Amino acid sequence: MCGIVGYVGNEQALPVLIQGMRQLEYRGYDSAGVTVGDKGELHRVRRAGQLGNLEAALSDDGLNGTIGIGHTRWATHGAPTDANAHPHLDSNRKVAVVHNGIIENFDVLKKRLISEGMEFHSETDTEVIAQLIGSIITSKGCSLLEATFEAIGQLEGAFGLVVIHADAPDTIVAVRQDSPIIVGATSDAGLVASGIPALLAYTRDVVPLENRQIAEIKPGSVRVMDFEGNDVASEVVHVEWDLDAAEKSGYEDFMLKEIFEQPEAVRNTMRGRIDAQHHITLDEVTWSRDDLLGINKIVVVACGTSFHSGMAAKHAIEHYTRIPVELDLASEFRYRGPVLDDQSLVIAIAQSGETADTLAAVRFAKEMGAKVVAITNVVGSSITRDADAVLFTHAGPEIGVAATKTFLAQLVALNLFALYLAQELGMMDAAKLRETIDAMRALPDQIEEVLALQGEVQRAAKRYADARDFIFIGRGVGMAVALEGALKLKEISYIHAEGYAAGELKHGAIALIEEDVPVVAILRGTTLYEKMLGNVQEVRARGAQTILIAPQGDERARLLANELFEMPVTKPLLTPILDTIPLQMLAYFVAKERGLSPDKPRNLAKSVTVE
Ligand code: AGP
């Protein structure tokens, strides 16, 4: 999520760091900082906002030194402020750390370090790492590398780390656990970054660390070890990509890259929220059990794709908690005079956290005395200031205008929230909760399985790219998938697409079915499988081409399908998290077939800040 750059060599570090950070800034970071080491001291400058703010600050305060680390932050813990920007230092200002990822147990470690006398100056999880490494060095007198080894043994979560020490002017230590770290291979300098674009100006030969590897980087040499301290042979990879391709990690478009980042997005959204005993903890939701018991109605408000995740959430919340849920388009909500009071809970969903209609809905709900929880992907966004509680999705920055990974992350956050409510209210027996959580934990691997259908989806996209209309149908949470599939297709391919409740088709839309109209039917996410098959028969009888999203091994679906995408087995309420993926890919490949740019569809903006 964040951008990391490190340099050690004979040149001044600062220009190298800034150049690398500029290449990572396309992802829309919210703050930036650098630390440079010189004559046994670390000098640090950090600024909230765009990289330009940091550069302006540095023009008055140039930093000298031949070792340094830089960071462009995309906030996860703590708002985007100067104090929360990286690098973070230990109390002795000897250790500096930049970090990409989430430390799940930072709270426990922080409390311990505070009890040992450390003073913290930020709200971040990262500062814990700097303090921890610093305290190990102070108490044991060991090297930076040894202390980093010991510290990572205590960290839980995902971390790409780059660490320097004021008294080790020729050494950078870098660590990869579930977060990319790329070392540059040059003969006279040491370079490291979280992404290839930051290295391209200096080298095309790189050593991408494998998961659970640690590197000691010195000018002209790189030593790679596993987490047990064994040296491992590292492979130098020659990068052929130009800068544009490197920004997209070799994918043609951000949208495709983001579709393929979904396993990680889903993993990150669950990270630290479910413990080994299958207990859900949502730190950000601080209402007491009595507060939750007092809720007699829930209203979900959102726009666009977020509205579709809200539609699936309505099913989950009502199923698990039996609390009635209303679903509103944020643009309609306050104009219909909704009945709200202090026993109402409003769930406002907005990946950007800046959608004007959703913000207005939040303000209206608060004026009516309702409690408001926001589900968003952007720390520090407007919605986080207005809501009473915020559940972050941790999907990482999304550049493509079409929401993909943020949608899956919302579905995960909302399912977690529904299960959390059921757990706190005692509405779900332990065995069922356990089983559902196990099913959620299996999702990232199952998403990988679905992504492997890319070739099949691409072939289907070729066949239907010239269609004039597309119809998507589903029932239950499958209807949310149908609506989202239709929205994805129309927004990036400009083909007319209707998302419909399958049972409603015969009340009008079936008149649109004629020879060769593609109909996408989601056969899961409903107890009404037989009725869904009936709807498929109806459209086939009128000449439709059927594209079916069905469970693996569904022979009846096979007989009725022109195209069949077989999905791994999961709980019915979780099926949208898998079943949406082929539809995202279908929209993407249809747009490409039509020669359109999926990342920047006409007339659309990534966040809609006007009502
Ligand atoms: C999704 O692909 C769209 N770009 C759009 O519908 C979007 O979901 C909508 O504008 C809501 O955005 P938000 O989640 O940031 O509120």
XYZ file of C-alpha atoms and ligand atoms in Angstrom:
627
model
C 0.000 0.000 0.000
C 2.730 2.475 0.940
C 5.788 3.350 -1.128
C 9.266 2.596 0.216
C 12.699 3.621 -1.060
C 16.145 3.100 0.499
C 19.642 4.043 -0.641
C 23.194 3.508 0.631
C 26.280 4.380 -1.421
C 28.745 7.109 -2.305
C 26.241 9.678 -3.556
C 23.966 11.947 -1.572
C 20.965 9.794 -0.604
C 18.271 12.470 -0.706
C 17.977 13.024 -4.492
C 17.864 9.252 -5.035
C 15.096 8.886 -2.464
C 12.992 11.725 -3.855
C 13.371 10.468 -7.416
C 12.234 6.982 -6.358
C 9.343 8.335 -4.297
C 8.148 10.345 -7.284
C 7.883 7.141 -9.295
C 5.670 5.606 -6.616
C 3.476 8.639 -6.079
C 1.050 7.757 -8.912
C -0.850 5.652 -6.386
C -2.104 8.766 -4.637
C -0.309 8.777 -1.328
C -1.341 11.069 1.516
C 1.962 11.982 3.206
C 5.666 11.491 2.737
C 8.922 11.557 4.668
C 12.650 10.883 4.501
C 15.397 10.128 7.002
C 19.052 10.532 6.084
C 21.975 9.327 8.211
C 25.110 11.420 8.641
C 27.989 11.301 11.172
C 26.143 9.114 13.676
C 22.883 11.059 13.513
C 19.554 10.622 11.760
C 17.868 13.661 10.214
C 14.213 13.417 9.373
C 11.668 15.570 7.489
C 7.998 14.523 7.061
C 4.958 16.255 5.638
C 1.269 15.461 5.277
C -0.131 15.786 1.759
C 1.493 15.325 -1.622
C 5.175 14.676 -2.145
C 5.452 18.316 -3.273
C 4.881 19.418 0.333
C 7.848 17.363 1.466
C 9.990 18.671 -1.383
C 9.081 22.250 -0.453
C 10.083 21.594 3.171
C 13.341 20.036 2.029
C 14.239 23.029 -0.102
C 14.820 24.972 3.151
C 16.257 21.997 4.969
C 18.418 19.941 2.576
C 19.621 16.749 4.226
C 23.198 15.565 3.753
C 24.231 11.953 4.033
C 24.921 8.894 1.938
C 22.387 6.568 3.540
C 18.655 7.174 3.762
C 15.134 5.861 3.558
C 11.977 7.454 2.204
C 8.296 6.655 2.355
C 5.070 7.727 0.688
C 2.248 6.796 3.049
C -1.207 5.458 2.348
C -2.643 5.593 5.853
C -3.943 2.518 7.673
C -3.444 3.380 11.373
C -3.828 7.051 12.215
C -4.794 9.992 10.031
C -2.455 11.380 7.363
C -0.572 13.924 9.515
C 3.078 14.974 9.799
C 3.428 12.997 13.025
C 2.033 9.791 11.547
C 4.134 10.017 8.390
C 7.109 7.648 8.108
C 10.001 7.158 8.785
C 9.479 6.405 12.464
C 12.332 6.567 14.950
C 13.065 4.833 18.245
C 13.315 6.857 21.458
C 17.103 7.281 21.074
C 16.652 8.519 17.489
C 19.140 5.891 16.337
C 16.820 3.528 14.454
C 14.612 4.617 11.539
C 11.957 2.413 9.972
C 9.662 2.642 6.968
C 6.905 0.078 6.681
C 4.280 -1.144 4.271
C 1.558 -3.401 5.708
C -0.309 -3.855 8.962
C 1.083 -5.000 12.321
C -1.787 -6.916 13.902
C -0.396 -7.045 17.438
C 0.941 -3.494 17.592
C -1.361 -2.582 20.463
C -0.018 -5.303 22.754
C 3.585 -4.481 21.838
C 2.981 -0.756 22.282
C 1.565 -1.227 25.786
C 4.572 -3.341 26.727
C 7.065 -0.830 25.329
C 5.297 2.052 27.097
C 5.507 0.111 30.381
C 9.264 -0.174 29.717
C 9.500 3.622 29.457
C 9.279 4.250 25.699
C 7.501 7.396 24.591
C 5.382 7.227 21.450
C 4.787 10.168 19.156
C 2.347 8.791 16.572
C -0.806 6.710 16.250
C 0.818 4.287 13.828
C 1.543 0.598 14.122
C 4.952 1.256 12.521
C 6.424 3.262 15.385
C 6.245 0.089 17.465
C 8.742 -1.568 15.117
C 11.289 1.237 15.461
C 10.929 1.261 19.255
C 11.149 -2.516 19.439
C 14.345 -2.727 17.365
C 15.816 0.197 19.325
C 15.055 -1.412 22.683
C 16.602 -4.731 21.600
C 19.792 -2.956 20.486
C 19.976 -1.003 23.761
C 19.388 -4.003 26.005
C 21.522 -6.542 24.127
C 24.132 -4.402 22.399
C 23.546 -6.358 19.199
C 23.753 -5.302 15.545
C 20.898 -3.811 13.524
C 20.549 -7.086 11.606
C 20.397 -9.210 14.780
C 17.905 -6.859 16.418
C 15.702 -6.864 13.311
C 15.696 -10.671 13.306
C 14.621 -10.689 16.952
C 11.970 -8.007 16.416
C 10.286 -9.690 13.455
C 9.903 -12.805 15.607
C 7.534 -10.718 17.753
C 5.566 -9.082 14.931
C 2.305 -10.503 13.628
C 0.794 -9.339 10.357
C 2.103 -8.096 7.050
C 5.275 -6.075 6.790
C 7.615 -4.858 4.130
C 10.269 -3.086 6.220
C 13.366 -1.061 5.544
C 15.492 -0.142 8.556
C 18.658 1.880 9.116
C 20.744 2.730 12.198
C 22.630 5.979 12.771
C 25.817 4.087 13.728
C 25.730 1.701 10.752
C 26.278 4.127 7.857
C 26.795 1.398 5.255
C 23.918 -0.960 6.057
C 20.234 -1.161 5.185
C 18.154 -4.064 6.487
C 15.017 -4.967 4.516
C 12.350 -7.517 5.400
C 9.522 -9.019 3.414
C 6.505 -10.668 4.977
C 3.388 -10.552 2.779
C 4.371 -7.152 1.406
C 6.714 -6.648 -1.555
C 10.351 -5.625 -1.206
C 12.610 -5.348 -4.250
C 16.373 -4.946 -3.884
C 18.301 -3.253 -6.692
C 21.466 -5.054 -7.772
C 24.226 -2.529 -8.570
C 27.990 -2.749 -8.208
C 28.537 0.384 -6.154
C 25.336 1.239 -4.277
C 22.619 -0.448 -2.253
C 19.053 0.201 -3.359
C 15.733 -1.093 -2.131
C 12.085 -0.244 -2.779
C 8.564 -1.549 -2.459
C 8.047 -1.359 -6.214
C 10.144 -1.651 -9.362
C 9.300 1.887 -10.686
C 11.354 3.436 -7.893
C 14.486 1.555 -8.996
C 14.328 1.883 -12.772
C 16.363 5.092 -13.007
C 19.300 3.279 -11.366
C 19.081 -0.338 -12.388
C 17.060 -2.878 -14.329
C 18.595 -5.769 -12.371
C 16.601 -6.500 -9.262
C 16.274 -9.127 -6.548
C 12.631 -9.433 -5.507
C 12.688 -10.832 -1.955
C 10.565 -13.932 -1.447
C 8.097 -14.072 1.370
C 9.759 -14.359 4.801
C 13.169 -13.219 3.634
C 15.462 -10.581 5.070
C 18.235 -8.771 3.202
C 21.344 -6.999 4.427
C 22.148 -4.396 1.799
C 25.532 -2.655 1.573
C 27.040 -0.637 -1.274
C 27.578 -3.197 -4.041
C 26.505 -6.256 -2.023
C 23.282 -7.966 -0.999
C 22.989 -10.846 1.463
C 19.615 -12.598 1.529
C 18.523 -14.848 4.405
C 15.363 -16.653 5.445
C 13.671 -15.822 8.743
C 15.680 -18.589 10.420
C 18.910 -16.808 9.483
C 20.044 -19.240 6.763
C 21.667 -17.649 3.739
C 19.653 -18.222 0.582
C 20.756 -17.882 -3.029
C 18.984 -14.926 -4.581
C 18.042 -14.654 -8.206
C 18.716 -11.446 -10.130
C 15.839 -10.623 -12.464
C 16.338 -8.303 -15.442
C 13.337 -5.982 -15.851
C 12.282 -5.210 -19.414
C 9.226 -3.081 -18.511
C 9.072 0.623 -19.187
C 7.929 2.917 -16.394
C 4.264 2.755 -17.365
C 4.228 -1.053 -17.276
C 6.243 -1.075 -14.057
C 3.657 1.110 -12.319
C 1.095 -1.499 -13.207
C 3.405 -4.370 -12.165
C 3.358 -5.543 -15.779
C -0.459 -5.582 -16.102
C -1.901 -3.666 -19.030
C -4.231 -1.623 -16.857
C -4.695 -0.722 -13.220
C -8.129 -2.339 -13.259
C -6.680 -5.733 -14.150
C -3.890 -5.309 -11.607
C -6.465 -4.453 -8.961
C -8.643 -7.443 -9.867
C -5.581 -9.615 -9.302
C -4.814 -7.886 -5.988
C -8.107 -9.125 -4.542
C -6.732 -12.084 -2.571
C -4.433 -9.672 -0.731
C -7.155 -7.055 -0.275
C -9.466 -9.614 1.293
C -6.684 -10.983 3.494
C -5.840 -7.465 4.689
C -9.446 -6.628 5.480
C -9.671 -9.683 7.757
C -6.192 -9.200 9.191
C -6.069 -8.791 12.949
C -9.854 -8.962 13.282
C -10.341 -12.685 13.896
C -8.313 -14.520 16.544
C -7.347 -18.179 16.851
C -10.514 -18.844 18.892
C -12.645 -17.511 16.021
C -13.515 -14.413 18.029
C -14.095 -11.220 16.028
C -12.653 -7.970 17.375
C -13.396 -4.697 15.635
C -11.265 -2.171 17.512
C -12.882 0.733 15.734
C -16.392 -0.189 16.890
C -16.511 0.873 20.514
C -20.243 0.640 21.255
C -21.059 -1.428 24.336
C -23.200 -4.541 24.224
C -26.036 -2.478 25.746
C -25.694 0.086 22.957
C -25.910 -2.711 20.401
C -28.850 -4.327 22.183
C -30.663 -0.998 21.880
C -30.527 -1.037 18.063
C -33.929 -1.883 16.602
C -33.248 -1.102 12.972
C -30.316 -0.779 10.612
C -30.253 1.389 7.491
C -27.559 0.888 4.853
C -26.797 3.876 2.608
C -24.378 4.037 -0.317
C -23.995 4.751 -4.038
C -22.969 2.692 -7.057
C -20.832 -0.340 -6.351
C -20.897 0.409 -2.631
C -24.691 0.206 -2.799
C -24.328 -3.307 -4.180
C -22.114 -4.390 -1.294
C -24.786 -2.868 0.964
C -27.431 -4.966 -0.761
C -25.495 -8.148 0.022
C -24.917 -6.884 3.581
C -28.666 -6.493 4.155
C -29.074 -10.223 3.618
C -26.155 -11.098 5.900
C -27.150 -8.786 8.750
C -30.792 -9.858 8.760
C -29.828 -13.519 8.521
C -27.323 -13.439 11.386
C -28.911 -10.884 13.722
C -32.644 -10.789 12.823
C -32.447 -6.975 13.077
C -34.471 -5.441 10.219
C -32.335 -3.709 7.597
C -33.407 -1.017 5.132
C -31.293 -0.273 2.082
C -31.153 3.185 0.546
C -29.374 4.866 -2.302
C -27.605 7.719 -0.548
C -28.900 10.153 -3.156
C -32.509 9.276 -2.239
C -32.177 8.677 1.481
C -32.722 12.024 3.124
C -35.373 13.152 0.667
C -37.751 10.340 1.547
C -38.087 11.425 5.179
C -36.739 8.205 6.693
C -37.790 7.269 10.218
C -34.665 7.339 12.377
C -33.896 7.815 16.051
C -31.255 6.921 18.612
C -32.145 3.252 18.279
C -31.220 3.258 14.589
C -27.826 2.292 13.260
C -26.839 3.678 9.861
C -24.112 1.901 7.897
C -22.662 4.293 5.320
C -20.453 2.669 2.687
C -18.069 4.637 0.449
C -14.731 3.339 -0.758
C -13.470 6.888 -1.313
C -15.021 8.301 1.848
C -15.743 11.452 -0.168
C -18.982 10.753 -2.049
C -21.140 13.843 -1.552
C -24.480 12.001 -1.369
C -23.184 9.517 1.183
C -21.629 12.270 3.312
C -24.935 14.148 3.259
C -26.744 10.968 4.301
C -24.346 10.555 7.232
C -24.928 14.120 8.406
C -28.683 13.721 8.093
C -28.626 10.451 10.082
C -26.599 12.068 12.835
C -28.996 14.999 13.043
C -31.789 12.466 13.540
C -29.868 10.956 16.466
C -28.859 7.691 14.769
C -25.551 5.963 15.351
C -23.394 5.897 12.215
C -20.689 3.448 11.229
C -18.760 4.156 8.026
C -17.157 1.480 5.862
C -14.383 3.056 3.816
C -11.033 2.366 2.253
C -9.474 5.765 2.843
C -8.092 6.716 6.237
C -8.522 10.426 6.913
C -11.330 10.806 4.347
C -14.294 13.071 5.126
C -16.600 10.236 6.127
C -14.202 9.178 8.892
C -14.653 12.566 10.550
C -18.440 12.553 10.379
C -19.199 8.962 11.430
C -19.235 7.692 15.046
C -17.253 4.576 14.140
C -15.261 3.558 11.077
C -14.433 0.155 9.715
C -11.557 0.374 7.241
C -11.376 -2.045 4.358
C -7.570 -1.995 3.907
C -7.772 -2.859 0.193
C -4.919 -0.493 -0.664
C -5.136 2.359 -3.183
C -7.447 1.761 -6.115
C -6.586 3.740 -9.245
C -9.011 2.259 -11.788
C -12.283 4.209 -11.829
C -14.217 0.944 -11.758
C -14.301 -0.315 -8.176
C -13.070 -3.906 -7.965
C -10.880 -4.799 -4.998
C -12.605 -2.215 -2.821
C -15.931 -3.964 -3.544
C -14.667 -7.354 -2.402
C -13.066 -5.754 0.643
C -16.384 -4.043 1.487
C -18.203 -7.364 1.262
C -15.676 -8.888 3.645
C -15.872 -5.956 6.087
C -19.664 -6.031 6.023
C -19.832 -9.784 6.575
C -17.396 -9.393 9.462
C -19.527 -6.605 10.876
C -22.704 -8.701 10.570
C -21.010 -11.634 12.291
C -19.601 -9.300 14.948
C -23.092 -8.002 15.724
C -24.401 -11.571 15.955
C -21.501 -12.541 18.224
C -21.957 -9.552 20.549
C -25.728 -9.946 20.665
C -25.468 -13.703 21.243
C -27.517 -14.381 18.122
C -25.315 -17.071 16.643
C -24.211 -20.356 18.122
C -20.476 -20.880 18.437
C -20.294 -23.773 15.963
C -22.036 -21.823 13.199
C -19.867 -18.766 13.822
C -16.743 -20.922 13.703
C -17.833 -22.585 10.481
C -18.621 -19.243 8.813
C -15.319 -17.733 9.887
C -13.466 -20.750 8.529
C -15.273 -20.210 5.235
C -14.155 -16.559 5.252
C -10.565 -17.568 5.926
C -10.646 -19.843 2.882
C -11.680 -16.969 0.593
C -8.272 -15.562 -0.436
C -7.189 -18.959 -1.811
C -10.563 -19.448 -3.461
C -10.271 -16.022 -5.089
C -6.953 -17.192 -6.588
C -8.810 -20.196 -8.024
C -11.424 -17.929 -9.602
C -8.732 -15.628 -11.017
C -7.313 -18.660 -12.816
C -10.443 -18.556 -15.018
C -8.995 -15.483 -16.742
C -8.389 -17.316 -20.062
C -11.942 -18.687 -20.198
C -13.466 -15.308 -19.376
C -11.322 -13.625 -22.002
C -12.512 -16.090 -24.658
C -16.130 -15.440 -23.659
C -15.523 -11.679 -23.786
C -14.317 -12.010 -27.388
C -17.567 -13.765 -28.315
C -19.896 -11.175 -26.817
C -17.934 -7.952 -27.221
C -20.233 -6.745 -30.014
C -23.488 -7.345 -28.151
C -25.863 -4.388 -27.967
C -27.477 -5.379 -24.655
C -26.553 -7.622 -21.748
C -28.931 -8.841 -19.047
C -27.684 -9.972 -15.615
C -30.018 -11.869 -13.286
C -29.763 -13.261 -9.776
C -31.705 -13.809 -6.578
C -30.800 -13.250 -2.936
C -27.223 -12.023 -2.671
C -26.860 -13.211 -6.261
C -28.960 -10.199 -7.220
C -26.296 -7.873 -5.793
C -23.767 -9.719 -7.970
C -26.023 -9.312 -11.020
C -26.378 -5.575 -10.419
C -22.649 -5.166 -9.896
C -21.850 -7.214 -13.026
C -24.143 -4.992 -15.088
C -22.684 -1.789 -13.623
C -19.100 -2.920 -14.311
C -19.928 -3.770 -17.902
C -21.804 -0.582 -18.702
C -19.350 1.772 -17.037
C -16.263 0.554 -18.898
C -17.572 -1.044 -22.114
C -20.520 1.341 -22.749
C -22.761 -1.614 -23.596
C -26.303 -1.280 -22.318
C -26.637 -3.712 -19.403
C -29.533 -4.400 -17.040
C -29.091 -6.006 -13.643
C -32.325 -7.611 -12.533
C -33.893 -9.722 -9.827
C -34.427 -12.960 -11.744
C -38.010 -13.250 -10.528
C -38.832 -9.779 -11.860
C -37.770 -10.605 -15.398
C -41.179 -11.892 -16.419
C -42.774 -8.632 -15.276
C -41.281 -6.647 -18.121
C -37.607 -7.037 -18.942
C -38.102 -10.399 -20.584
C -39.416 -8.419 -23.553
C -35.781 -7.446 -24.196
C -34.736 -11.038 -24.736
C -34.301 -11.917 -28.374
C -31.987 -14.086 -30.452
C -28.386 -14.020 -29.124
C -28.813 -11.511 -26.295
C -26.279 -12.550 -23.655
C -27.878 -13.265 -20.269
C -25.578 -13.709 -17.279
C -27.268 -15.703 -14.522
C -25.870 -16.099 -11.021
C -27.108 -19.476 -9.824
C -25.754 -19.092 -6.278
C -26.438 -16.857 -3.290
C -30.071 -17.952 -3.083
C -32.042 -20.874 -1.742
C -34.045 -20.752 -4.972
C -31.656 -22.654 -7.211
C -34.487 -24.469 -9.024
C -36.234 -21.187 -9.733
C -32.986 -19.724 -11.076
C -32.661 -22.700 -13.435
C -36.269 -22.045 -14.489
C -35.368 -18.427 -15.327
C -32.406 -19.630 -17.372
C -34.716 -22.001 -19.286
C -37.096 -19.106 -19.968
C -34.439 -16.910 -21.551
C -32.920 -19.793 -23.497
C -36.337 -20.556 -24.932
C -36.335 -17.010 -26.321
C -32.946 -17.354 -27.973
C -30.638 -15.891 -25.287
C -26.981 -16.900 -24.974
C -26.516 -17.972 -21.353
C -23.427 -17.212 -19.303
C -23.802 -19.054 -16.020
C -22.018 -18.559 -12.704
C -22.553 -21.895 -10.985
C -21.107 -24.113 -8.264
C -18.248 -26.402 -9.288
C -19.501 -29.667 -10.782
C -23.051 -28.407 -11.445
C -24.074 -30.739 -14.291
C -27.544 -29.246 -14.700
C -26.046 -25.823 -15.222
C -23.624 -27.264 -17.769
C -26.520 -28.451 -19.920
C -28.051 -24.980 -19.981
C -24.917 -22.911 -20.441
C -23.319 -21.395 -23.508
C -20.542 -20.303 -21.140
C -20.076 -21.791 -17.691
C -17.900 -20.372 -14.918
C -17.581 -22.844 -12.062
C -17.091 -21.356 -8.611
C -15.492 -22.896 -5.507
C -17.867 -23.915 -2.723
C -18.491 -21.423 0.055
C -21.338 -20.306 2.331
C -24.250 -18.836 0.332
C -23.895 -15.380 1.930
C -20.215 -15.272 0.965
C -20.752 -16.201 -2.696
C -20.686 -12.568 -3.973
C -17.047 -12.395 -2.863
C -16.241 -15.052 -5.469
C -18.998 -14.753 -8.048
C -18.371 -11.086 -8.843
C -14.822 -11.784 -10.035
C -15.634 -13.396 -13.432
C -17.991 -10.477 -14.084
C -15.276 -7.926 -13.306
C -12.985 -9.784 -15.721
C -15.747 -10.051 -18.324
C -16.318 -6.281 -18.220
C -12.587 -5.664 -18.415
C -11.964 -7.939 -21.402
C -15.074 -6.758 -23.273
C -13.822 -3.163 -22.879
C -10.399 -4.189 -24.185
C -11.974 -6.008 -27.158
C -13.819 -2.792 -27.957
C -10.578 -0.821 -27.818
C -11.595 1.162 -24.723
C -9.508 2.233 -21.756
C -10.947 0.486 -18.677
C -9.089 2.693 -16.198
C -10.617 5.950 -17.375
C -14.159 5.468 -18.613
C -15.857 8.461 -20.176
C -17.935 10.810 -18.005
C -16.895 9.128 -14.738
C -14.693 10.144 -11.804
C -13.170 7.986 -9.111
C -14.915 9.885 -6.378
C -18.108 11.814 -6.951
C -17.920 14.874 -4.759
C -20.992 16.657 -6.131
C -24.597 15.819 -5.304
C -17.948 1.830 -9.309
O -17.264 1.093 -10.251
C -18.209 3.214 -9.682
N -17.063 3.873 -10.140
C -19.121 4.016 -8.774
O -20.390 3.456 -8.901
C -18.785 4.104 -7.277
O -18.951 2.849 -6.670
C -19.702 5.145 -6.623
O -19.435 6.397 -7.179
C -19.548 5.189 -5.133
O -18.261 5.531 -4.749
P -17.805 5.429 -3.230
O -17.764 3.978 -2.871
O -16.470 6.073 -3.185
O -18.840 6.145 -2.431
